[in-house]
Protein backbone atom coordinates (compact mmCIF):
# COMPACT_ATOMS: atom_id res chain seq x y z
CA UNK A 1 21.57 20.63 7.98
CA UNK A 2 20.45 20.66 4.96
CA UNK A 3 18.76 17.69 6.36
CA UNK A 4 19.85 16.06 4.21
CA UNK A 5 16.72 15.00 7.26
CA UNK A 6 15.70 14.46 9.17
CA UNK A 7 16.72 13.26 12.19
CA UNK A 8 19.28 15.13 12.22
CA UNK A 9 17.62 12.49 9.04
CA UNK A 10 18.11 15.22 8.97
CA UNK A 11 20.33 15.26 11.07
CA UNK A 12 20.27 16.09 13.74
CA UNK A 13 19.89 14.47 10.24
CA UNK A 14 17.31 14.48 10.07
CA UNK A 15 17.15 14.93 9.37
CA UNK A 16 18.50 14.00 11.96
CA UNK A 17 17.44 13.93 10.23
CA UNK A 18 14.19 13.86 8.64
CA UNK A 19 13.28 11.00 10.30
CA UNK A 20 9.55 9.68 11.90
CA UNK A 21 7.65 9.08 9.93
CA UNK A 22 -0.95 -0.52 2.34
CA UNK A 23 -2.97 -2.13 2.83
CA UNK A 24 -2.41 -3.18 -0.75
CA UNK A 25 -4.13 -2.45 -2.68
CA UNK A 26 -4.56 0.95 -2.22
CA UNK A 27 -7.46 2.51 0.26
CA UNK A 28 -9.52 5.75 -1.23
CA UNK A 29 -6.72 9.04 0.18
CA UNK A 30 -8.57 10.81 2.83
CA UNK A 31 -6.70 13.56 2.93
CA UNK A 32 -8.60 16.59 2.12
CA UNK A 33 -6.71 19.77 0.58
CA UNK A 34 -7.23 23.51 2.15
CA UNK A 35 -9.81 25.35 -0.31
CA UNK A 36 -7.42 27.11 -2.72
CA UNK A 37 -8.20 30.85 -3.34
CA UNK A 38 -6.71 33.35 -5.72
CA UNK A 39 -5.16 36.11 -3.67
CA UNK A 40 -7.48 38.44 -5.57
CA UNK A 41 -10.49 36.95 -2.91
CA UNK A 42 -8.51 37.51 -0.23
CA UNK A 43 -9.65 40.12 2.03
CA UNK A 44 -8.74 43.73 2.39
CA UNK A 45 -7.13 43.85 5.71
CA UNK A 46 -5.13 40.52 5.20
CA UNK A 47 -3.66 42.34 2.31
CA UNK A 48 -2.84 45.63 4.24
CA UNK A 49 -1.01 43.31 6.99
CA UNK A 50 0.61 41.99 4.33
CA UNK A 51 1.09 38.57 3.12
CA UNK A 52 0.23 35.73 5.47
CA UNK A 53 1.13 31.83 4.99
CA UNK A 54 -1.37 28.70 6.18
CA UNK A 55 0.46 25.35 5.80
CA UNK A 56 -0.72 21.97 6.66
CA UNK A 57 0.93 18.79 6.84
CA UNK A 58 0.36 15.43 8.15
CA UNK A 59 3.54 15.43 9.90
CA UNK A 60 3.37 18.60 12.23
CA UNK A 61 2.61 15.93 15.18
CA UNK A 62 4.40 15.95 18.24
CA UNK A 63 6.01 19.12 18.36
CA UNK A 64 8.86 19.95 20.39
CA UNK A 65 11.33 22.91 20.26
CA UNK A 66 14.28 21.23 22.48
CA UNK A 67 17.22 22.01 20.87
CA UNK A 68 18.11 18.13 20.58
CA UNK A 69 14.72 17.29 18.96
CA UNK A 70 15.01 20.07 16.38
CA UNK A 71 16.01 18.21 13.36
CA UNK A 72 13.27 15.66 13.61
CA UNK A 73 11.48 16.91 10.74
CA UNK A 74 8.37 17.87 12.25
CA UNK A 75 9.92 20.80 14.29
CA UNK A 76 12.73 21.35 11.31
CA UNK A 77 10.13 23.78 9.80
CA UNK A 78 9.53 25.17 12.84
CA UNK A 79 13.24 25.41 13.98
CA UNK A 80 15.07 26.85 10.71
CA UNK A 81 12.85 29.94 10.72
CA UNK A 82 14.12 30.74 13.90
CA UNK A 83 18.13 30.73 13.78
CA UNK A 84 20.05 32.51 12.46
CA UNK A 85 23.18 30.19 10.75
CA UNK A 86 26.60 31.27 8.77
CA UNK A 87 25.31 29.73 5.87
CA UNK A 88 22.28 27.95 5.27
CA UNK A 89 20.97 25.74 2.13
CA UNK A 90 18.10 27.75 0.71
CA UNK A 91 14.92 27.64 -1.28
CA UNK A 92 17.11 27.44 -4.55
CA UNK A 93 18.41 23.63 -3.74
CA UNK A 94 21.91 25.20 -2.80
CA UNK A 95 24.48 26.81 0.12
CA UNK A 96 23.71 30.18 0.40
CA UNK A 97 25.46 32.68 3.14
CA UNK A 98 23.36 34.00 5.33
CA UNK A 99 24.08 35.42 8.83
CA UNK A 100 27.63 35.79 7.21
CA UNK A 101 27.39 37.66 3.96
CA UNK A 102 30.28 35.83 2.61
CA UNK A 103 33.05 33.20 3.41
CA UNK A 104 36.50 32.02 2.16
CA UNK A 105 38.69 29.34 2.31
CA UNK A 106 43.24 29.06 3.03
CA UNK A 107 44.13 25.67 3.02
CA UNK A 108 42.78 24.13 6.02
CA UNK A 109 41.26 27.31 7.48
CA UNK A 110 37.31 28.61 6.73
CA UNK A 111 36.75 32.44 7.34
CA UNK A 112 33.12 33.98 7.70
CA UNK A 113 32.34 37.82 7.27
CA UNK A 114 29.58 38.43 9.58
CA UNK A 115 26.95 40.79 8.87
CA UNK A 116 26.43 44.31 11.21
CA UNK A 117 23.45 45.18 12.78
CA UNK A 118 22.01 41.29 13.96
CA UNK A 119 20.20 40.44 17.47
CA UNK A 120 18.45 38.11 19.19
CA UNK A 121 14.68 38.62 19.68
CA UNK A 122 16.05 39.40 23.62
CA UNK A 123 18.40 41.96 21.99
CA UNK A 124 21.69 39.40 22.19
CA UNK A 125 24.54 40.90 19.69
CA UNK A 126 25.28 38.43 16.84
CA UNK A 127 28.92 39.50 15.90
CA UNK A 128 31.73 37.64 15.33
CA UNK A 129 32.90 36.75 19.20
CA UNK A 130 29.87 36.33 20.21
CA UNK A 131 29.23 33.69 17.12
CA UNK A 132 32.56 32.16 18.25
CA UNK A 133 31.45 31.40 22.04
CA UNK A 134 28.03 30.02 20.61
CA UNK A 135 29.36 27.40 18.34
CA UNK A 136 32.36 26.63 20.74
CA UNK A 137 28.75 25.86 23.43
CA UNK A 138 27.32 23.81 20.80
CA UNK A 139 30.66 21.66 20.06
CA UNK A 140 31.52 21.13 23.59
CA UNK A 141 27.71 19.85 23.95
CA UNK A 142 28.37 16.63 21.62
CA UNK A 143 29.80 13.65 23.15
CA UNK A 144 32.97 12.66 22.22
CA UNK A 145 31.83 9.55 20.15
CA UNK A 146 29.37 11.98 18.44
CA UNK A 147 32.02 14.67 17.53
CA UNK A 148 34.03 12.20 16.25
CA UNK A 149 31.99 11.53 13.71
CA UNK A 150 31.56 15.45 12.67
CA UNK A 151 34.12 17.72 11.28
CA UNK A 152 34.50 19.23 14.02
CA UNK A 153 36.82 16.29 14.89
CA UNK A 154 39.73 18.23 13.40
CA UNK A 155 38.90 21.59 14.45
CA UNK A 156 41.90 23.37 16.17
CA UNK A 157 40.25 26.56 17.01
CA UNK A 158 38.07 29.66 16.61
CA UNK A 159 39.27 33.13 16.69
CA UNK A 160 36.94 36.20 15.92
CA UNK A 161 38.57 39.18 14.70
CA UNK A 162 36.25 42.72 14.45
CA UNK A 163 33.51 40.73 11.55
CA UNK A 164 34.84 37.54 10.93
CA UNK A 165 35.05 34.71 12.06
CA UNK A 166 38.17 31.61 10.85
CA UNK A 167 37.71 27.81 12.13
CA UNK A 168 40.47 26.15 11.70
CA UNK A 169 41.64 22.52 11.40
CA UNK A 170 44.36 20.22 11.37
CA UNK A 171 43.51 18.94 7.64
CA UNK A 172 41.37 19.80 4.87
CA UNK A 173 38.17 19.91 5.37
CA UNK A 174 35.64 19.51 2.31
CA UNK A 175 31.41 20.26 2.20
CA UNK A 176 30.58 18.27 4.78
CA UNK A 177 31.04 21.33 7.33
CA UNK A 178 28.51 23.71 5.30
CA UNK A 179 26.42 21.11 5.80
CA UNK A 180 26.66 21.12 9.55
CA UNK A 181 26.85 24.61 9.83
CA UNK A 182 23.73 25.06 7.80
CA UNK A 183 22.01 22.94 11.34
CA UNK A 184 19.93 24.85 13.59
CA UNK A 185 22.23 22.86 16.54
CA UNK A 186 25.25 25.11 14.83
CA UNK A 187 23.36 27.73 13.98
CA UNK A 188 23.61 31.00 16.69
CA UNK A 189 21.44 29.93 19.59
CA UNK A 190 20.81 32.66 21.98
CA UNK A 191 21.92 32.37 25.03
CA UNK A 192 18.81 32.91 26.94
CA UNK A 193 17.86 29.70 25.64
CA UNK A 194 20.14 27.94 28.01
CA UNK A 195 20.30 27.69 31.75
CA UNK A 196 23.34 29.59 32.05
CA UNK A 197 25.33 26.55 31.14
CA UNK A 198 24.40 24.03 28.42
CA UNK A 199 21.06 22.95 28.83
CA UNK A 200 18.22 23.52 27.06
CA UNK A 201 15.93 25.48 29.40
CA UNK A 202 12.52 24.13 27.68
CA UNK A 203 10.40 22.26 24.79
CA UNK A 204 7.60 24.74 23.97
CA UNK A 205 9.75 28.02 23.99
CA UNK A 206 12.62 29.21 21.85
CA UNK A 207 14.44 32.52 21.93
CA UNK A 208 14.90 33.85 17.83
CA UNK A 209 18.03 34.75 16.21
CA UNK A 210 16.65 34.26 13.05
CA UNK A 211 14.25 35.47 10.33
CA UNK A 212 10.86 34.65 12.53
CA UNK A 213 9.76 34.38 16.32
CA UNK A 214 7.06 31.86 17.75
CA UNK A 215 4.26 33.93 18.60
CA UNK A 216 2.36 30.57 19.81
CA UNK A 217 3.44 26.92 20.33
CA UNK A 218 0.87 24.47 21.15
CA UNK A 219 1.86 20.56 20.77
CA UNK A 220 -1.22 19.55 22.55
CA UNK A 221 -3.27 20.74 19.18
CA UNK A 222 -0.09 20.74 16.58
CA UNK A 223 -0.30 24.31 16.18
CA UNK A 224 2.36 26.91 15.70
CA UNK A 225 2.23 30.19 14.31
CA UNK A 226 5.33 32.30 13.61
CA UNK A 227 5.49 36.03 13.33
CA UNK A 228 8.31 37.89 11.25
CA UNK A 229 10.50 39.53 13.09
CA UNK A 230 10.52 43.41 12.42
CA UNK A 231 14.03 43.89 13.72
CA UNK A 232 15.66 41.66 11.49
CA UNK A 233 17.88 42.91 8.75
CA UNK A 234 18.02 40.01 6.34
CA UNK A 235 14.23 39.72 5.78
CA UNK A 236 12.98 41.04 2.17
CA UNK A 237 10.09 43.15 1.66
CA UNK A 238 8.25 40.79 0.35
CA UNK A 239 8.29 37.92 3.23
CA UNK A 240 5.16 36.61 4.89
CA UNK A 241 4.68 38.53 8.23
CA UNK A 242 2.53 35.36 9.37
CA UNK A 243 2.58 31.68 9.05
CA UNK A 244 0.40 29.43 10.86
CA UNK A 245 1.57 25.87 10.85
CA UNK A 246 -1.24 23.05 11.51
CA UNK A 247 -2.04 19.55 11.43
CA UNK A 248 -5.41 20.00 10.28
CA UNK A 249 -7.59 22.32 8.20
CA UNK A 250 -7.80 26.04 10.38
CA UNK A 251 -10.67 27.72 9.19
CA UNK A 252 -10.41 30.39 12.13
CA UNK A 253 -8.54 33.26 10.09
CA UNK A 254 -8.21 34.30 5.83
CA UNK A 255 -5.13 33.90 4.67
CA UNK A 256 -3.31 35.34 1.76
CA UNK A 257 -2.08 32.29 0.57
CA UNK A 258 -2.10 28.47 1.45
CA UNK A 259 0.49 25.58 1.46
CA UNK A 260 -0.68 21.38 1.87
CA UNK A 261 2.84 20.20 2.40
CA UNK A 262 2.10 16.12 2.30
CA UNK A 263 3.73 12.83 1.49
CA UNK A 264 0.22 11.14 0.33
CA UNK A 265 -0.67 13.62 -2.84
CA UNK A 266 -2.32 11.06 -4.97
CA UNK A 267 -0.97 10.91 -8.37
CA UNK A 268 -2.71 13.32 -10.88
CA UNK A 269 -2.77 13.52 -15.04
CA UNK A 270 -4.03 17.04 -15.43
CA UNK A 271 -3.36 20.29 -14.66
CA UNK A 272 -0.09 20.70 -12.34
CA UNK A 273 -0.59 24.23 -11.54
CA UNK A 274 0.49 25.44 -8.00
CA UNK A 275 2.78 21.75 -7.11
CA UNK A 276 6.00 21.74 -6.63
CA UNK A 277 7.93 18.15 -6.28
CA UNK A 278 10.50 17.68 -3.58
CA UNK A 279 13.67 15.37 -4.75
CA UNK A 280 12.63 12.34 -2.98
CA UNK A 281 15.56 11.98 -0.38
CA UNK A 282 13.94 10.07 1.99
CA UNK A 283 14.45 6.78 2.52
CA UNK A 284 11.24 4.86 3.81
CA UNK A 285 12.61 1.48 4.97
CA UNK A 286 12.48 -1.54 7.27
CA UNK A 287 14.65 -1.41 10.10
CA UNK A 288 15.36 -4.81 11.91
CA UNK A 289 16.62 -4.94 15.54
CA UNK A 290 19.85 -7.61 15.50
CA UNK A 291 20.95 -7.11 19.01
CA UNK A 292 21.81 -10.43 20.45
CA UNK A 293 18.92 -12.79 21.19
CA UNK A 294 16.66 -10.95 18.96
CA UNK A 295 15.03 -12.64 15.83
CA UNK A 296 16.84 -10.77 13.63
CA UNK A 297 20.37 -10.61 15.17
CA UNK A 298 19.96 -14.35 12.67
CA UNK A 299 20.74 -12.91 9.42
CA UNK A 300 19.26 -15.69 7.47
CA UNK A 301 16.29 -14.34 9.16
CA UNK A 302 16.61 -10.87 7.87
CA UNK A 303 17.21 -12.39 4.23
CA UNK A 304 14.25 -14.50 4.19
CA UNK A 305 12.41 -11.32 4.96
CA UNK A 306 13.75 -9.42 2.24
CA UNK A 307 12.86 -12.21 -0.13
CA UNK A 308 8.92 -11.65 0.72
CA UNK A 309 8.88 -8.29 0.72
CA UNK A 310 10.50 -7.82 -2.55
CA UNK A 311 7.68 -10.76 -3.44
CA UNK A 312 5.01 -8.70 -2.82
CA UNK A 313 5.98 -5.24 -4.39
CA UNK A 314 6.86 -6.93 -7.34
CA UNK A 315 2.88 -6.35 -7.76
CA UNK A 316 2.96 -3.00 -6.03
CA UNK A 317 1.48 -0.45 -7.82
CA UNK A 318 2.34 3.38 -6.29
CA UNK A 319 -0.33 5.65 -6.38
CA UNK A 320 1.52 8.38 -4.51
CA UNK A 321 2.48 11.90 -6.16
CA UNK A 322 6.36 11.88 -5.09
CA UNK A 323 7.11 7.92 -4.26
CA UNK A 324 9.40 5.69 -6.15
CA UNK A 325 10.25 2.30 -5.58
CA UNK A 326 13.67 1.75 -3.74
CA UNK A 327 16.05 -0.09 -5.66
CA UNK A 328 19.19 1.69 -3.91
CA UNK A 329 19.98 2.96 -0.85
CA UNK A 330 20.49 6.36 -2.39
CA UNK A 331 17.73 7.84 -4.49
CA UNK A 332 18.79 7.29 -8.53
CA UNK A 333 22.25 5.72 -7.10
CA UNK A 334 21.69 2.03 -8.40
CA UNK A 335 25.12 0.03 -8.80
CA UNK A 336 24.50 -3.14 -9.47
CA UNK A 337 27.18 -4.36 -6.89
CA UNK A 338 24.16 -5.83 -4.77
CA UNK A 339 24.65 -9.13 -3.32
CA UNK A 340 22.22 -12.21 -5.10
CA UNK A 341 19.69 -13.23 -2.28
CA UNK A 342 19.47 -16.67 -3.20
CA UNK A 343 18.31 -18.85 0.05
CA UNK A 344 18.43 -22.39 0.22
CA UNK A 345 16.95 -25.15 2.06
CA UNK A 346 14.26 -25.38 5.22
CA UNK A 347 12.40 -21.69 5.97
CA UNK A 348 13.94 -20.01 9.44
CA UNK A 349 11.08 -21.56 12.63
CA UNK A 350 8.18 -18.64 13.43
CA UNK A 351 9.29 -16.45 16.11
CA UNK A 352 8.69 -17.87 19.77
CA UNK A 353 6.57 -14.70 20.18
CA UNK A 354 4.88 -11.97 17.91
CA UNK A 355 7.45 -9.60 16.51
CA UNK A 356 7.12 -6.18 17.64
CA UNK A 357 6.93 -3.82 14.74
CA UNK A 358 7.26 -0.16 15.36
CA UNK A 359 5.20 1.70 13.20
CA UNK A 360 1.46 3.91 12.65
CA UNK A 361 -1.96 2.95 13.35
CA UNK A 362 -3.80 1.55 10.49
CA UNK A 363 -6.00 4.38 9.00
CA UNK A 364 -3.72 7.31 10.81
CA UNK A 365 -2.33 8.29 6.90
CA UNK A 366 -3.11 6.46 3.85
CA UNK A 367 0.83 6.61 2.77
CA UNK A 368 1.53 4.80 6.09
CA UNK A 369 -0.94 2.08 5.63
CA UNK A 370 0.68 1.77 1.58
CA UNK A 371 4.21 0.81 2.86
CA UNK A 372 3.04 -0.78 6.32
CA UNK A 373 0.59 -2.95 4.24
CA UNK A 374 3.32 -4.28 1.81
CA UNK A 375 5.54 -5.30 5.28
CA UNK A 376 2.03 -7.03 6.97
CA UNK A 377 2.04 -9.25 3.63
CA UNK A 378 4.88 -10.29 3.76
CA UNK A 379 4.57 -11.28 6.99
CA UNK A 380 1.57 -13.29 6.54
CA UNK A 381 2.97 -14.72 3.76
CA UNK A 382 6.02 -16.23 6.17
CA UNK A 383 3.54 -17.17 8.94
CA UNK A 384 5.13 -14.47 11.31
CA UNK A 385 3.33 -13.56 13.61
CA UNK A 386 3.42 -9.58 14.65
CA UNK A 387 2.15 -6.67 17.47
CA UNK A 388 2.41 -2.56 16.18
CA UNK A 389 4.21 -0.73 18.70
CA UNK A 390 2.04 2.43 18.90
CA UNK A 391 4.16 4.43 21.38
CA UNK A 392 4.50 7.84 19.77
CA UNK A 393 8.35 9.37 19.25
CA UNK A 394 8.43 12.51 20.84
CA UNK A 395 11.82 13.18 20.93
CA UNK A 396 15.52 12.15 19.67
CA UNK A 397 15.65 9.65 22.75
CA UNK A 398 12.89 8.01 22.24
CA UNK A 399 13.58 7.41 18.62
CA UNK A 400 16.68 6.11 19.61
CA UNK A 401 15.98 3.94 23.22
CA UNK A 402 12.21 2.54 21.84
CA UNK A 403 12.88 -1.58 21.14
CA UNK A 404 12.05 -3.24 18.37
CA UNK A 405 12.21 -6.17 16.10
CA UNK A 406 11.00 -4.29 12.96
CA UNK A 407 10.91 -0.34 12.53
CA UNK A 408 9.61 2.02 10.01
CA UNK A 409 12.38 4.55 9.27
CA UNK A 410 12.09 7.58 7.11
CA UNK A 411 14.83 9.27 7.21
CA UNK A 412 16.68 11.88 4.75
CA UNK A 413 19.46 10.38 3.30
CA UNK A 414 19.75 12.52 0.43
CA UNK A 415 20.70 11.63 -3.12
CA UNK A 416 24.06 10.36 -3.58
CA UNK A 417 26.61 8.58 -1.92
CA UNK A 418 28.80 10.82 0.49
CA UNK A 419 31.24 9.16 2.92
CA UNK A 420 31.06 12.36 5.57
CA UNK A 421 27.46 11.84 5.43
CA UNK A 422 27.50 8.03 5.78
CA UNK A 423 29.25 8.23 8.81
CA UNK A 424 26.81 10.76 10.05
CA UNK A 425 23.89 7.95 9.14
CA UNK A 426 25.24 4.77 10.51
CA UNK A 427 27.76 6.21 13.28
CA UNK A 428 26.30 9.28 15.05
CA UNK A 429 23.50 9.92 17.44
CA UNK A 430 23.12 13.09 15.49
CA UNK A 431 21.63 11.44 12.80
CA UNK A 432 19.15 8.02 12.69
CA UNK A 433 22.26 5.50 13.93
CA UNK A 434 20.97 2.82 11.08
CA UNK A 435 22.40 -0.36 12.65
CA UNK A 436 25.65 -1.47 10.82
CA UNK A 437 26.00 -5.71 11.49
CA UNK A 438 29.85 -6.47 12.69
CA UNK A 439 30.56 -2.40 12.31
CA UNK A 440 31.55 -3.27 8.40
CA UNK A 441 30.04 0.10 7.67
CA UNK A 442 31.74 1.60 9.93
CA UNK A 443 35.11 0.25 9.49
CA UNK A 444 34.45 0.87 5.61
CA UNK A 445 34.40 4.70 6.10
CA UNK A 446 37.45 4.25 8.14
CA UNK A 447 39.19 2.55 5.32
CA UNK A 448 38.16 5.61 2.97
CA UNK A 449 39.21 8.11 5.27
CA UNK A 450 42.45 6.72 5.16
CA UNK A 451 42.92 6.72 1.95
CA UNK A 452 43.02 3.25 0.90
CA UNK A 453 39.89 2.99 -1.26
CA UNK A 454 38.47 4.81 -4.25
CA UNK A 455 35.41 6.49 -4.05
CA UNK A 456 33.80 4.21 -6.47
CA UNK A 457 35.29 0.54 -4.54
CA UNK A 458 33.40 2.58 -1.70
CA UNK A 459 30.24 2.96 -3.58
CA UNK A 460 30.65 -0.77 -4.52
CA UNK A 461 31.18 -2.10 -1.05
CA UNK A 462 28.69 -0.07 0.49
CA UNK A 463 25.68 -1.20 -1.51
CA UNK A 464 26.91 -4.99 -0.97
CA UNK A 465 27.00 -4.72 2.53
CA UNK A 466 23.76 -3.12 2.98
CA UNK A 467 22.06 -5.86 0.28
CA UNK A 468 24.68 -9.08 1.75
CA UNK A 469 23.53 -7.83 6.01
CA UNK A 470 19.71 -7.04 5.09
CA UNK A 471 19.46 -5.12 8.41
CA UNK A 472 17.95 -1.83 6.42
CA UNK A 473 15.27 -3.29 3.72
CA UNK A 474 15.04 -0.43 1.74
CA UNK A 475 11.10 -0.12 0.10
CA UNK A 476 10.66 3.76 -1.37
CA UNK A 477 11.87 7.07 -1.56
CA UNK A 478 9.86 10.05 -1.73
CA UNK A 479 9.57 13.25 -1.57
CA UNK A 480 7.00 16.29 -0.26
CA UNK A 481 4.86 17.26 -3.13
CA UNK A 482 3.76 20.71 -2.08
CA UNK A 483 0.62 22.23 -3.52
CA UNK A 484 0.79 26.18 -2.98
CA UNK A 485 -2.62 28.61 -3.46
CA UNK A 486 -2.41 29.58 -7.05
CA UNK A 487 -0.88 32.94 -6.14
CA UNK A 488 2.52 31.90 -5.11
CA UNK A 489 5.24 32.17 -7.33
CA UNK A 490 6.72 27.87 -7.11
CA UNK A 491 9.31 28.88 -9.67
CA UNK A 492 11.60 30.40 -6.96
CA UNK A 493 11.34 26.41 -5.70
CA UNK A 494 13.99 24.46 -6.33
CA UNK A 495 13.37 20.30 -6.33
CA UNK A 496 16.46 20.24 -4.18
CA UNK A 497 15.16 22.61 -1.36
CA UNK A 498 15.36 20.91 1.94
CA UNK A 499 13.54 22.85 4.50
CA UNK A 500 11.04 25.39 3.07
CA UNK A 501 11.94 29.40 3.54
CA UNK A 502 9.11 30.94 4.18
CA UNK A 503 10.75 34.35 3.53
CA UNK A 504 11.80 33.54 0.56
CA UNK A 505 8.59 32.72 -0.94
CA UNK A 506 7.15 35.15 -3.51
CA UNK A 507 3.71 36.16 -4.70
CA UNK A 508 3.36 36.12 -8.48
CA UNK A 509 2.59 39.83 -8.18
CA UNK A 510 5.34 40.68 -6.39
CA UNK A 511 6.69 44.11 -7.70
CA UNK A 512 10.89 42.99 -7.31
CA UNK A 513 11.71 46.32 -8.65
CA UNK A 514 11.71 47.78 -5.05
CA UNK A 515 14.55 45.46 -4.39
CA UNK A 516 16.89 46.41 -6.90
């Protein structure tokens, strides 16, 4: 998915979607940025091998390339370099074809022309039927709550015919199922992948059917280096044969260019050369656990939290590159539908014990300790008394089973409202489940899928609920701000791209004349 992400936020948002991961006021960054070199230092044989791609981020930690831990966003830029899906959403911000050159849609039928010529890394056929088994393997894998919340829901069949492929359904079906077929989990996953049925056979190996290969996977030391793959049609001439992602700086090899992908750029007045800014998407926010007997499951509770914490960033000051504050659940979508939180009367009793709050070490990343500082003030503040869960999530389960009483989420929730995708945030494992008090979320997309409210009495009743329960506290969104070696072209980079192509990147002296 366009993870939209990423726990998967984004989704499997993702992003799936997009999804783990101040003191105030702000601490000196730490960070330290690769050296940046013009490719005209770069060495001889680098330049013979041909382009080569170093990127470092923060949040390559606890790798995993399971097939249901993909769209954390960590192994999302491992992952999408190594499918190959019908469509995909590309560096260009948009919904691009991609293993099928093109695709059409008849009333409540979608029909893909696959491209000739594809394999696996194994040598697998990708052709039409073959497509057709793979995605009917990856439906059948969801449970049925979780398929109910997909569009798959209504699917009716597959049929493959010589090069393409038709789903069809029992009703329209709108953009929500580009954006699900654009997910490496419905992208073609080759079968040696799988144990002959469908489980994933392991977490540090995947078989390609996509642009790249893994040529080595290390979690212990967050490394991962991916080689192109020579035997793949739909790479251009000018893709990077090599890309090395790390946590840290890798000093071992010369590379043609360098990418710090980060969330903690500090903000900067001069020269922007070589940045590119990411929409910011994701939501960073406080999640409260409200199952019964918990301190939150008391929404006065919850409110009187919200009340501090707005308190304290009210003299917040955000030195981050790509942060803004929060003032919808959406990025830019304010309505001003939000409910008043006006409490009155005797503050809630301190909690029996100290809260457990899910989140990162203090002095891990200076982003984390921004937003986890403004939550530890406001705490103080209310005489709560609290205990960091430092358990690391290493996987969609343990995102999912770890208890809490408050959370750090950061999940991609893109930047509108969409009712397809709400339902993938608040109702499906496949993307970060946000709890929804009394299922009023829930039973709100119900309403709209029947029909029975406008898409703007949706936006307005959405927003209330979320400000009215106070189970998500929403605090920023941001975005990656990428800083590239001065030798990559960042004008092929849209602000909406998702999940960076790295074989779409371009060097600024890139001769395009050979591809015309």
């Amino acid at each position: 998915m366009k993870m939209k992400v990423t726990i998967l936020v984004s989704l499997i948002a993702g992003a799936l979607f997009l999804l783990f991961q101040s003191n105030v006021p702000l601490k000196h960054l730490r960070t330290k940025l690769l050296p940046l070199t013009e490719s005209s230092d770069m060495s001889q044989s680098n330049e013979k091998a041909g382009p080569t791609l170093h990127l470092k981020s923060e949040i390559l930690v606890n790798l995993s390339l399971h097939i249901d831990d993909v769209e954390l966003l960590q192994n999302a830029f491992l992952a999408q370099a190594l499918v190959g899906p019908l469509i995909r959403f590309s560096n260009r911000g948009r919904y691009e074809p991609y293993v099928a050159k093109k695709w059409t849609q008849s009333g409540n039928d979608w029909t893909f022309f696959i491209h000739d010529g594809l394999t696996c890394e194994d040598g697998q056929e990708i052709n039409a039927e073959s497509y057709r088994l793979n995605l009917l393997r990856s439906v059948n894998r969801l449970s049925p709550q979780d398929l109910e919340q997909t569009p798959f829901r209504d699917l009716s069949g597959i049929t493959a015919q010589q090069d393409t492929l038709t789903l069809k359904f029992k009703k329209p079906t709108g953009k929500a199922l580009l954006e699900y077929l654009a997910m490496t989990p419905f992208a073609f996953l080759c079968d040696s992948n799988f144990d002959g049925t469908k489980k994933w056979k392991s977490r540090t190996q995947f078989v390609s059917s996509g642009p790249y290969r893994v040529a080595e996977f290390n979690p212990e030391s967050n490394l991962s280096r991916l080689e192109l793959r020579k035997d793949w049609p739909l790479n251009p001439p000018h893709a990077f044969k090599t890309v090395l992602l790390t946590k840290d700086d890798f000093s071992d090899e010369t590379f043609t260019s360098k990418l710090h992908m980060t969330y903690s750029h500090a903000r900067v007045t001069g020269p922007r050369d070589g940045i590119a800014l990411e929409v910011p998407r994701a939501l960073v926010a406080a999640r409260l656990g409200i199952n019964e007997g918990q301190f939150f499951a008391d929404r006065r509770r919850r409110q009187e939290l919200q009340l501090a914490i707005n308190k304290v960033m009210e003299n917040v000051d955000i030195g981050f590159e790509n942060y803004h504050r929060a003032d919808s659940f959406f990025f830019g979508q304010i309505s001003g539908h939000e409910i008043p939180n006006q409490l009155t009367g005797d503050r809630s009793e301190p909690p029996a014990r100290p809260l457990k709050v899910r989140g990162i070490p203090t002095g891990t990343r200076p982003e984390v300790d921004f937003y986890q500082g403004i939550l530890f003030e406001a705490l103080k503040q209310l005489g709560w008394t609290f205990e960091m869960i430092e358990r690391p999530i290493k996987s969609i389960k343990d995102f999912h089973t770890i208890t809490y009483d408050i959370s750090f989420d950061r999940s991609h929730v893109d930047a509108t409202l969409d009712p397809d995708f709400v339902r993938l945030l608040f109702k499906s494992h496949l993307g970060p489940k946000y709890q929804d008090p009394g299922n009023r979320i829930s039973k709100l997309v119900d309403t709209f899928d029947s029909g029975k409210l406008t898409y703007r009495d949706f936006l307005i009743n959405f927003n209330s609920i979320i400000s009215e329960e106070a189970a998500i506290l929403p605090l920023f969104h941001r975005g990656f701000t990428w800083k590239f070696t001065p030798n990559v072209d960042v004008r092929s980079i849209s602000p909406l791209m998702s999940i960076l192509r790295y074989e779409e990147l371009k060097l600024k002296d890139y001769d395009t004349s050979s591809e015309r």
